[in-house]
PDB file of C-alpha atoms in Angstrom:
ATOM      1  CA  UNK R   1      -5.096 -22.921   1.928  1.00  0.00           C
ATOM      2  CA  UNK R   2      -6.763 -21.987  -1.354  1.00  0.00           C
ATOM      3  CA  UNK R   3      -7.164 -17.740  -2.361  1.00  0.00           C
ATOM      4  CA  UNK R   4      -9.880 -16.393  -1.512  1.00  0.00           C
ATOM      5  CA  UNK R   5     -11.010 -14.202  -4.277  1.00  0.00           C
ATOM      6  CA  UNK R   6     -11.996 -10.037  -2.792  1.00  0.00           C
ATOM      7  CA  UNK R   7     -13.768 -10.017  -5.994  1.00  0.00           C
ATOM      8  CA  UNK R   8     -15.743 -11.663  -9.481  1.00  0.00           C
ATOM      9  CA  UNK R   9     -16.210  -9.931 -12.564  1.00  0.00           C
ATOM     10  CA  UNK R  10     -15.827  -9.431 -16.418  1.00  0.00           C
ATOM     11  CA  UNK R  11     -12.713  -8.338 -18.038  1.00  0.00           C
ATOM     12  CA  UNK R  12     -14.757  -6.105 -20.567  1.00  0.00           C
ATOM     13  CA  UNK R  13     -12.352  -5.766 -24.240  1.00  0.00           C
ATOM     14  CA  UNK R  14     -14.515  -4.670 -27.027  1.00  0.00           C
ATOM     15  CA  UNK R  15     -17.105  -7.796 -27.855  1.00  0.00           C
ATOM     16  CA  UNK R  16     -14.430  -9.944 -25.667  1.00  0.00           C
ATOM     17  CA  UNK R  17     -15.705 -11.082 -22.010  1.00  0.00           C
ATOM     18  CA  UNK R  18     -12.655 -12.304 -19.695  1.00  0.00           C
ATOM     19  CA  UNK R  19     -14.786 -14.056 -16.189  1.00  0.00           C
ATOM     20  CA  UNK R  20     -11.935 -12.746 -14.178  1.00  0.00           C
ATOM     21  CA  UNK R  21     -11.199 -12.612  -9.990  1.00  0.00           C
ATOM     22  CA  UNK R  22      -9.769  -9.968  -7.899  1.00  0.00           C
ATOM     23  CA  UNK R  23      -6.915 -11.928  -5.626  1.00  0.00           C
ATOM     24  CA  UNK R  24      -5.079  -9.462  -2.827  1.00  0.00           C
ATOM     25  CA  UNK R  25      -1.933  -9.302  -3.697  1.00  0.00           C
ATOM     26  CA  UNK R  26      -0.278  -7.327  -0.656  1.00  0.00           C
ATOM     27  CA  UNK R  27      -1.220  -7.794   2.437  1.00  0.00           C
ATOM     28  CA  UNK R  28      -0.808  -6.142   5.993  1.00  0.00           C
ATOM     29  CA  UNK R  29      -2.679  -9.222   8.219  1.00  0.00           C
ATOM     30  CA  UNK R  30       0.809 -10.939   8.746  1.00  0.00           C
ATOM     31  CA  UNK R  31       2.081  -7.638  11.419  1.00  0.00           C
ATOM     32  CA  UNK R  32       2.156  -7.840  14.917  1.00  0.00           C
ATOM     33  CA  UNK R  33      -2.103  -6.528  16.266  1.00  0.00           C
ATOM     34  CA  UNK R  34      -2.510  -5.185  18.977  1.00  0.00           C
ATOM     35  CA  UNK R  35      -4.984  -4.941  21.566  1.00  0.00           C
ATOM     36  CA  UNK R  36      -5.501  -2.484  23.992  1.00  0.00           C
ATOM     37  CA  UNK R  37      -5.582  -3.057  27.627  1.00  0.00           C
ATOM     38  CA  UNK R  38      -5.979  -1.961  31.544  1.00  0.00           C
ATOM     39  CA  UNK R  39      -2.700  -2.128  33.725  1.00  0.00           C
ATOM     40  CA  UNK R  40      -4.466  -2.211  36.859  1.00  0.00           C
ATOM     41  CA  UNK R  41      -7.097  -5.492  35.824  1.00  0.00           C
ATOM     42  CA  UNK R  42      -5.214  -7.181  32.501  1.00  0.00           C
ATOM     43  CA  UNK R  43      -8.753  -6.712  30.961  1.00  0.00           C
ATOM     44  CA  UNK R  44      -9.480  -5.582  27.945  1.00  0.00           C
ATOM     45  CA  UNK R  45     -10.655  -2.107  27.028  1.00  0.00           C
ATOM     46  CA  UNK R  46     -13.829  -1.516  24.840  1.00  0.00           C
ATOM     47  CA  UNK R  47     -14.844   1.374  22.548  1.00  0.00           C
ATOM     48  CA  UNK R  48     -17.324   2.807  22.864  1.00  0.00           C
ATOM     49  CA  UNK R  49     -19.370   5.957  20.944  1.00  0.00           C
ATOM     50  CA  UNK R  50     -20.532   8.572  23.602  1.00  0.00           C
ATOM     51  CA  UNK R  51     -22.675  11.881  22.563  1.00  0.00           C
ATOM     52  CA  UNK R  52     -20.229  14.534  22.861  1.00  0.00           C
ATOM     53  CA  UNK R  53     -22.719  17.090  24.364  1.00  0.00           C
ATOM     54  CA  UNK R  54     -24.425  14.242  27.330  1.00  0.00           C
ATOM     55  CA  UNK R  55     -21.996  11.827  27.277  1.00  0.00           C
ATOM     56  CA  UNK R  56     -24.365   9.480  26.801  1.00  0.00           C
ATOM     57  CA  UNK R  57     -23.090   6.432  24.842  1.00  0.00           C
ATOM     58  CA  UNK R  58     -25.400   5.764  21.582  1.00  0.00           C
ATOM     59  CA  UNK R  59     -26.526   2.396  20.379  1.00  0.00           C
ATOM     60  CA  UNK R  60     -25.045   1.302  16.670  1.00  0.00           C
ATOM     61  CA  UNK R  61     -28.047   1.436  15.246  1.00  0.00           C
ATOM     62  CA  UNK R  62     -28.385   5.031  16.722  1.00  0.00           C
ATOM     63  CA  UNK R  63     -25.128   5.827  14.882  1.00  0.00           C
ATOM     64  CA  UNK R  64     -25.813   7.702  11.031  1.00  0.00           C
ATOM     65  CA  UNK R  65     -22.579   9.579   8.671  1.00  0.00           C
ATOM     66  CA  UNK R  66     -22.760  13.224   8.848  1.00  0.00           C
ATOM     67  CA  UNK R  67     -20.894  15.951   6.824  1.00  0.00           C
ATOM     68  CA  UNK R  68     -20.132  18.988   8.500  1.00  0.00           C
ATOM     69  CA  UNK R  69     -21.229  22.318   6.435  1.00  0.00           C
ATOM     70  CA  UNK R  70     -20.306  24.461   9.069  1.00  0.00           C
ATOM     71  CA  UNK R  71     -18.837  24.039  12.419  1.00  0.00           C
ATOM     72  CA  UNK R  72     -22.057  21.955  14.904  1.00  0.00           C
ATOM     73  CA  UNK R  73     -24.322  21.993  11.799  1.00  0.00           C
ATOM     74  CA  UNK R  74     -24.293  18.560   9.629  1.00  0.00           C
ATOM     75  CA  UNK R  75     -25.980  16.723   6.289  1.00  0.00           C
ATOM     76  CA  UNK R  76     -27.304  13.960   8.056  1.00  0.00           C
ATOM     77  CA  UNK R  77     -26.746  10.404   5.996  1.00  0.00           C
ATOM     78  CA  UNK R  78     -28.353   7.744   6.938  1.00  0.00           C
ATOM     79  CA  UNK R  79     -26.947   4.467   5.213  1.00  0.00           C
ATOM     80  CA  UNK R  80     -30.288   3.979   2.524  1.00  0.00           C
ATOM     81  CA  UNK R  81     -28.882   7.329   1.714  1.00  0.00           C
ATOM     82  CA  UNK R  82     -25.471   6.477   0.968  1.00  0.00           C
ATOM     83  CA  UNK R  83     -26.930   3.342  -0.691  1.00  0.00           C
ATOM     84  CA  UNK R  84     -28.867   4.930  -3.437  1.00  0.00           C
ATOM     85  CA  UNK R  85     -25.797   7.334  -3.970  1.00  0.00           C
ATOM     86  CA  UNK R  86     -23.258   4.600  -4.651  1.00  0.00           C
ATOM     87  CA  UNK R  87     -22.822   3.349  -7.897  1.00  0.00           C
ATOM     88  CA  UNK R  88     -24.152   0.520  -8.528  1.00  0.00           C
ATOM     89  CA  UNK R  89     -21.632  -2.518  -9.815  1.00  0.00           C
ATOM     90  CA  UNK R  90     -22.209  -4.526 -13.231  1.00  0.00           C
ATOM     91  CA  UNK R  91     -19.235  -6.476 -12.290  1.00  0.00           C
ATOM     92  CA  UNK R  92     -17.727  -6.150 -15.836  1.00  0.00           C
ATOM     93  CA  UNK R  93     -14.146  -4.604 -15.872  1.00  0.00           C
ATOM     94  CA  UNK R  94     -14.266  -2.597 -19.137  1.00  0.00           C
ATOM     95  CA  UNK R  95     -10.564  -1.294 -21.096  1.00  0.00           C
ATOM     96  CA  UNK R  96     -11.891   1.822 -22.603  1.00  0.00           C
ATOM     97  CA  UNK R  97      -8.442   2.342 -23.630  1.00  0.00           C
ATOM     98  CA  UNK R  98      -3.713  -0.020 -23.869  1.00  0.00           C
ATOM     99  CA  UNK R  99      -1.016   2.645 -23.083  1.00  0.00           C
ATOM    100  CA  UNK R 100       2.163   1.629 -22.653  1.00  0.00           C
ATOM    101  CA  UNK R 101       2.797   0.489 -19.085  1.00  0.00           C
ATOM    102  CA  UNK R 102       5.518   3.219 -18.084  1.00  0.00           C
ATOM    103  CA  UNK R 103       2.778   6.167 -18.912  1.00  0.00           C
ATOM    104  CA  UNK R 104       2.014   5.689 -15.326  1.00  0.00           C
ATOM    105  CA  UNK R 105       3.356   8.269 -13.145  1.00  0.00           C
ATOM    106  CA  UNK R 106       4.135   6.017 -10.097  1.00  0.00           C
ATOM    107  CA  UNK R 107       2.115   8.219  -7.669  1.00  0.00           C
ATOM    108  CA  UNK R 108      -0.977   7.721  -9.598  1.00  0.00           C
ATOM    109  CA  UNK R 109      -1.158   3.678  -8.367  1.00  0.00           C
ATOM    110  CA  UNK R 110      -2.685   2.810  -5.272  1.00  0.00           C
ATOM    111  CA  UNK R 111      -3.426  -1.107  -4.210  1.00  0.00           C
ATOM    112  CA  UNK R 112      -2.399  -3.393  -7.190  1.00  0.00           C
ATOM    113  CA  UNK R 113      -4.175  -6.908  -6.849  1.00  0.00           C
ATOM    114  CA  UNK R 114      -3.399 -10.463  -9.495  1.00  0.00           C
ATOM    115  CA  UNK R 115      -6.158 -10.535 -11.811  1.00  0.00           C
ATOM    116  CA  UNK R 116      -6.249 -14.849 -12.667  1.00  0.00           C
ATOM    117  CA  UNK R 117      -8.839 -15.951 -14.796  1.00  0.00           C
ATOM    118  CA  UNK R 118     -12.660 -16.816 -12.903  1.00  0.00           C
ATOM    119  CA  UNK R 119     -13.520 -19.542 -14.196  1.00  0.00           C
ATOM    120  CA  UNK R 120     -11.931 -22.926 -16.358  1.00  0.00           C
ATOM    121  CA  UNK R 121     -12.718 -22.284 -19.169  1.00  0.00           C
ATOM    122  CA  UNK R 122     -12.009 -18.483 -19.179  1.00  0.00           C
ATOM    123  CA  UNK R 123      -8.634 -19.576 -18.832  1.00  0.00           C
ATOM    124  CA  UNK R 124      -7.793 -20.018 -22.750  1.00  0.00           C
ATOM    125  CA  UNK R 125      -8.836 -16.192 -22.555  1.00  0.00           C
ATOM    126  CA  UNK R 126      -7.447 -15.141 -19.706  1.00  0.00           C
ATOM    127  CA  UNK R 127      -3.751 -16.682 -21.439  1.00  0.00           C
ATOM    128  CA  UNK R 128      -4.960 -14.633 -24.764  1.00  0.00           C
ATOM    129  CA  UNK R 129      -5.729 -11.262 -22.993  1.00  0.00           C
ATOM    130  CA  UNK R 130      -2.158 -11.585 -21.154  1.00  0.00           C
ATOM    131  CA  UNK R 131      -0.240 -12.797 -24.021  1.00  0.00           C
ATOM    132  CA  UNK R 132      -1.646  -9.693 -26.737  1.00  0.00           C
ATOM    133  CA  UNK R 133      -1.070  -7.620 -24.622  1.00  0.00           C
ATOM    134  CA  UNK R 134       2.652  -8.798 -23.624  1.00  0.00           C
ATOM    135  CA  UNK R 135       3.812  -8.723 -27.542  1.00  0.00           C
ATOM    136  CA  UNK R 136       2.771  -5.091 -27.844  1.00  0.00           C
ATOM    137  CA  UNK R 137       4.650  -4.019 -24.796  1.00  0.00           C
ATOM    138  CA  UNK R 138       1.433  -2.021 -23.279  1.00  0.00           C
ATOM    139  CA  UNK R 139      -0.850  -2.001 -20.461  1.00  0.00           C
ATOM    140  CA  UNK R 140      -5.088  -1.950 -20.106  1.00  0.00           C
ATOM    141  CA  UNK R 141      -6.767   1.242 -18.196  1.00  0.00           C
ATOM    142  CA  UNK R 142     -10.006  -0.561 -17.322  1.00  0.00           C
ATOM    143  CA  UNK R 143     -13.525   0.281 -15.135  1.00  0.00           C
ATOM    144  CA  UNK R 144     -14.644  -0.711 -12.663  1.00  0.00           C
ATOM    145  CA  UNK R 145     -17.176  -0.599  -9.322  1.00  0.00           C
ATOM    146  CA  UNK R 146     -15.078  -1.487  -6.755  1.00  0.00           C
ATOM    147  CA  UNK R 147     -15.688  -1.590  -3.498  1.00  0.00           C
ATOM    148  CA  UNK R 148     -18.611   0.806  -3.749  1.00  0.00           C
ATOM    149  CA  UNK R 149     -16.938   3.148  -5.565  1.00  0.00           C
ATOM    150  CA  UNK R 150     -16.230   3.997  -9.037  1.00  0.00           C
ATOM    151  CA  UNK R 151     -12.359   2.426 -10.228  1.00  0.00           C
ATOM    152  CA  UNK R 152     -10.066   2.832 -12.761  1.00  0.00           C
ATOM    153  CA  UNK R 153      -7.479  -0.684 -13.312  1.00  0.00           C
ATOM    154  CA  UNK R 154      -3.829  -0.202 -15.234  1.00  0.00           C
ATOM    155  CA  UNK R 155      -3.556  -4.057 -16.036  1.00  0.00           C
ATOM    156  CA  UNK R 156      -0.679  -5.208 -16.833  1.00  0.00           C
ATOM    157  CA  UNK R 157       1.009  -8.578 -18.180  1.00  0.00           C
ATOM    158  CA  UNK R 158       2.959  -9.967 -14.997  1.00  0.00           C
ATOM    159  CA  UNK R 159       4.473 -14.580 -14.520  1.00  0.00           C
ATOM    160  CA  UNK R 160       1.647 -16.580 -15.652  1.00  0.00           C
ATOM    161  CA  UNK R 161      -1.528 -13.676 -14.961  1.00  0.00           C
ATOM    162  CA  UNK R 162      -2.092 -10.223 -14.516  1.00  0.00           C
ATOM    163  CA  UNK R 163      -1.033  -7.298 -11.858  1.00  0.00           C
ATOM    164  CA  UNK R 164      -4.305  -5.196 -11.501  1.00  0.00           C
ATOM    165  CA  UNK R 165      -3.318  -1.942 -10.004  1.00  0.00           C
ATOM    166  CA  UNK R 166      -5.923   0.966  -8.651  1.00  0.00           C
ATOM    167  CA  UNK R 167      -5.514   4.283  -9.550  1.00  0.00           C
ATOM    168  CA  UNK R 168      -5.766   7.246  -7.981  1.00  0.00           C
ATOM    169  CA  UNK R 169      -7.616   9.983  -9.432  1.00  0.00           C
ATOM    170  CA  UNK R 170      -6.429  13.394  -9.919  1.00  0.00           C
ATOM    171  CA  UNK R 171      -7.467  14.961  -6.987  1.00  0.00           C
ATOM    172  CA  UNK R 172      -6.443  12.493  -4.368  1.00  0.00           C
ATOM    173  CA  UNK R 173      -2.852  13.439  -6.210  1.00  0.00           C
ATOM    174  CA  UNK R 174      -1.006  16.925  -4.165  1.00  0.00           C
ATOM    175  CA  UNK R 175       0.623  19.360  -6.428  1.00  0.00           C
ATOM    176  CA  UNK R 176       4.418  18.819  -6.405  1.00  0.00           C
ATOM    177  CA  UNK R 177       4.706  22.189  -5.617  1.00  0.00           C
ATOM    178  CA  UNK R 178       2.952  22.220  -2.817  1.00  0.00           C
ATOM    179  CA  UNK R 179       6.143  20.279  -0.913  1.00  0.00           C
ATOM    180  CA  UNK R 180       9.119  21.406  -3.319  1.00  0.00           C
ATOM    181  CA  UNK R 181       8.230  25.188  -3.412  1.00  0.00           C
ATOM    182  CA  UNK R 182      10.555  25.958  -0.416  1.00  0.00           C
ATOM    183  CA  UNK R 183      13.756  25.283  -1.618  1.00  0.00           C
ATOM    184  CA  UNK R 184      16.116  27.368  -2.869  1.00  0.00           C
ATOM    185  CA  UNK R 185      18.155  27.111  -6.306  1.00  0.00           C
ATOM    186  CA  UNK R 186      21.526  26.671  -4.926  1.00  0.00           C
ATOM    187  CA  UNK R 187      24.440  26.597  -7.716  1.00  0.00           C
ATOM    188  CA  UNK R 188      26.419  23.573  -6.846  1.00  0.00           C
ATOM    189  CA  UNK R 189      29.994  23.241  -8.492  1.00  0.00           C
ATOM    190  CA  UNK R 190      31.177  20.137 -10.586  1.00  0.00           C
ATOM    191  CA  UNK R 191      33.097  18.180  -7.759  1.00  0.00           C
ATOM    192  CA  UNK R 192      30.788  17.932  -5.507  1.00  0.00           C
ATOM    193  CA  UNK R 193      28.418  16.233  -8.518  1.00  0.00           C
ATOM    194  CA  UNK R 194      31.911  13.895  -9.514  1.00  0.00           C
ATOM    195  CA  UNK R 195      31.287  12.758  -6.408  1.00  0.00           C
ATOM    196  CA  UNK R 196      28.115  12.443  -5.368  1.00  0.00           C
ATOM    197  CA  UNK R 197      28.024  10.511  -8.546  1.00  0.00           C
ATOM    198  CA  UNK R 198      31.067   8.014  -7.625  1.00  0.00           C
ATOM    199  CA  UNK R 199      29.004   7.744  -4.193  1.00  0.00           C
ATOM    200  CA  UNK R 200      26.462   6.663  -5.926  1.00  0.00           C
ATOM    201  CA  UNK R 201      28.051   4.455  -8.785  1.00  0.00           C
ATOM    202  CA  UNK R 202      30.149   2.728  -5.726  1.00  0.00           C
ATOM    203  CA  UNK R 203      26.742   1.547  -3.830  1.00  0.00           C
ATOM    204  CA  UNK R 204      24.893   0.303  -7.060  1.00  0.00           C
ATOM    205  CA  UNK R 205      23.354  -3.321  -7.484  1.00  0.00           C
ATOM    206  CA  UNK R 206      19.749  -4.399  -8.092  1.00  0.00           C
ATOM    207  CA  UNK R 207      16.360  -4.469  -6.308  1.00  0.00           C
ATOM    208  CA  UNK R 208      16.128  -7.635  -4.581  1.00  0.00           C
ATOM    209  CA  UNK R 209      12.596  -7.695  -2.214  1.00  0.00           C
ATOM    210  CA  UNK R 210      13.924 -10.856  -0.128  1.00  0.00           C
ATOM    211  CA  UNK R 211      16.988  -7.798   1.225  1.00  0.00           C
ATOM    212  CA  UNK R 212      14.218  -5.727   2.447  1.00  0.00           C
ATOM    213  CA  UNK R 213      11.833  -6.746   5.714  1.00  0.00           C
ATOM    214  CA  UNK R 214       9.762  -5.144   8.249  1.00  0.00           C
ATOM    215  CA  UNK R 215      12.919  -3.931  11.564  1.00  0.00           C
ATOM    216  CA  UNK R 216       9.662  -2.614  13.523  1.00  0.00           C
ATOM    217  CA  UNK R 217       7.735  -5.614  13.634  1.00  0.00           C
ATOM    218  CA  UNK R 218      11.080  -7.847  13.600  1.00  0.00           C
ATOM    219  CA  UNK R 219      11.695  -6.199  17.518  1.00  0.00           C
ATOM    220  CA  UNK R 220       8.369  -6.934  17.665  1.00  0.00           C
ATOM    221  CA  UNK R 221       8.957 -10.075  17.870  1.00  0.00           C
ATOM    222  CA  UNK R 222      11.948 -10.470  19.717  1.00  0.00           C
ATOM    223  CA  UNK R 223      10.368  -8.348  22.564  1.00  0.00           C
ATOM    224  CA  UNK R 224       7.295 -10.152  22.332  1.00  0.00           C
ATOM    225  CA  UNK R 225       9.268 -13.888  22.421  1.00  0.00           C
ATOM    226  CA  UNK R 226      11.000 -12.537  25.379  1.00  0.00           C
ATOM    227  CA  UNK R 227       8.649 -11.122  27.441  1.00  0.00           C
ATOM    228  CA  UNK R 228       7.060 -15.348  27.565  1.00  0.00           C
ATOM    229  CA  UNK R 229      10.201 -16.936  28.275  1.00  0.00           C
ATOM    230  CA  UNK R 230      10.977 -13.817  31.284  1.00  0.00           C
ATOM    231  CA  UNK R 231      13.041 -12.371  29.968  1.00  0.00           C
ATOM    232  CA  UNK R 232      14.878  -8.944  29.674  1.00  0.00           C
ATOM    233  CA  UNK R 233      14.986  -7.826  25.827  1.00  0.00           C
ATOM    234  CA  UNK R 234      17.783  -6.785  24.925  1.00  0.00           C
ATOM    235  CA  UNK R 235      18.510  -3.639  23.822  1.00  0.00           C
ATOM    236  CA  UNK R 236      18.729  -2.665  19.435  1.00  0.00           C
ATOM    237  CA  UNK R 237      22.348  -1.564  19.371  1.00  0.00           C
ATOM    238  CA  UNK R 238      22.072   3.383  19.126  1.00  0.00           C
ATOM    239  CA  UNK R 239      23.943   4.737  16.521  1.00  0.00           C
ATOM    240  CA  UNK R 240      26.330   8.239  16.819  1.00  0.00           C
ATOM    241  CA  UNK R 241      25.091  10.879  16.539  1.00  0.00           C
ATOM    242  CA  UNK R 242      26.559  12.012  12.944  1.00  0.00           C
ATOM    243  CA  UNK R 243      28.989  14.771  13.645  1.00  0.00           C
ATOM    244  CA  UNK R 244      28.051  17.808  11.567  1.00  0.00           C
ATOM    245  CA  UNK R 245      30.931  19.012   8.717  1.00  0.00           C
ATOM    246  CA  UNK R 246      30.517  20.755   5.938  1.00  0.00           C
ATOM    247  CA  UNK R 247      28.519  18.949   2.556  1.00  0.00           C
ATOM    248  CA  UNK R 248      31.859  18.813   0.342  1.00  0.00           C
ATOM    249  CA  UNK R 249      34.008  16.640   3.774  1.00  0.00           C
ATOM    250  CA  UNK R 250      30.377  14.997   4.005  1.00  0.00           C
ATOM    251  CA  UNK R 251      30.564  13.661   0.050  1.00  0.00           C
ATOM    252  CA  UNK R 252      34.406  12.854   0.085  1.00  0.00           C
ATOM    253  CA  UNK R 253      34.378  11.209   3.183  1.00  0.00           C
ATOM    254  CA  UNK R 254      30.940   9.108   1.935  1.00  0.00           C
ATOM    255  CA  UNK R 255      33.195   8.299  -0.627  1.00  0.00           C
ATOM    256  CA  UNK R 256      35.821   7.616   0.954  1.00  0.00           C
ATOM    257  CA  UNK R 257      34.606   4.773   2.648  1.00  0.00           C
ATOM    258  CA  UNK R 258      31.556   3.540   0.889  1.00  0.00           C
ATOM    259  CA  UNK R 259      32.784  -0.221  -0.753  1.00  0.00           C
ATOM    260  CA  UNK R 260      31.342  -1.329  -3.782  1.00  0.00           C
ATOM    261  CA  UNK R 261      27.872  -3.010  -3.442  1.00  0.00           C
ATOM    262  CA  UNK R 262      27.733  -6.801  -4.073  1.00  0.00           C
ATOM    263  CA  UNK R 263      24.830  -8.292  -5.354  1.00  0.00           C
ATOM    264  CA  UNK R 264      21.997  -9.325  -2.235  1.00  0.00           C
ATOM    265  CA  UNK R 265      21.626 -13.084  -1.845  1.00  0.00           C
ATOM    266  CA  UNK R 266      19.760 -14.897   0.294  1.00  0.00           C
ATOM    267  CA  UNK R 267      16.015 -15.026   2.187  1.00  0.00           C
ATOM    268  CA  UNK R 268      15.559 -12.077   4.559  1.00  0.00           C
ATOM    269  CA  UNK R 269      13.425 -14.027   7.592  1.00  0.00           C
ATOM    270  CA  UNK R 270      11.595 -13.102  10.903  1.00  0.00           C
ATOM    271  CA  UNK R 271      10.270 -15.016  13.803  1.00  0.00           C
ATOM    272  CA  UNK R 272       6.818 -14.681  13.649  1.00  0.00           C
ATOM    273  CA  UNK R 273       5.103 -14.005  17.006  1.00  0.00           C
ATOM    274  CA  UNK R 274       2.407 -16.357  18.585  1.00  0.00           C
ATOM    275  CA  UNK R 275      -0.818 -13.419  18.098  1.00  0.00           C
ATOM    276  CA  UNK R 276      -2.842 -14.527  21.095  1.00  0.00           C
ATOM    277  CA  UNK R 277      -0.947 -13.687  23.391  1.00  0.00           C
ATOM    278  CA  UNK R 278       0.026 -10.277  22.373  1.00  0.00           C
ATOM    279  CA  UNK R 279      -2.581  -8.385  24.295  1.00  0.00           C
TER     280      UNK R 279
END
């Protein structure tokens, strides 16, 4: 099936315009989906919005968005108000700067898309941009209105095309100090560090995405297939609780038991349950 573009527009670099299209690179559509069911009747349960004071259902046409200014007080915004405030999309992905690819902290990277040529006659310009960026080892920062918000995207050459990654804004990133403020200032001895380095060396390898699967999704698939077949689901093995020992002893035990890492091979596969009967 031909992929459907999420967005079409123009990549603009100075006076050079290149028609482009964004395609989903990461999707959760294959995850197991559940419905809420009434155990007594087997019927699906529907969700309704009700007025918290009267308990009466509120129809969709009567629902508006509200921003709480103080407890129980709201600024009401209807769809027209929001539409007028949101910037109009001009479908222009305007490059503001070229930067080294390694300049962008991973914390700023959100969802990624494939950025392909938008038209057949735009393929040569798309390839020109891709190859020039690859030769200079740079990525492009570009801004546009995407999905009703002004977004900054990081565009990088990848294979035969380009990858566009939406970047988080600075105010969306929590300061690291909030997470690390309570960490004690410990002085670790050289023996501990040497043992930790030995463990790291023994487990060194290479990233192979085929070896990383969602074990939760796989377990749900096995459970659903067992239910459909009338079988008792097999309980997964439980890891025994570890014995509490001191840090140095744990490092020594880990260093002695860690086998050399082997390169991963093959493709991890998991069955997909029939989603229509997952309810």
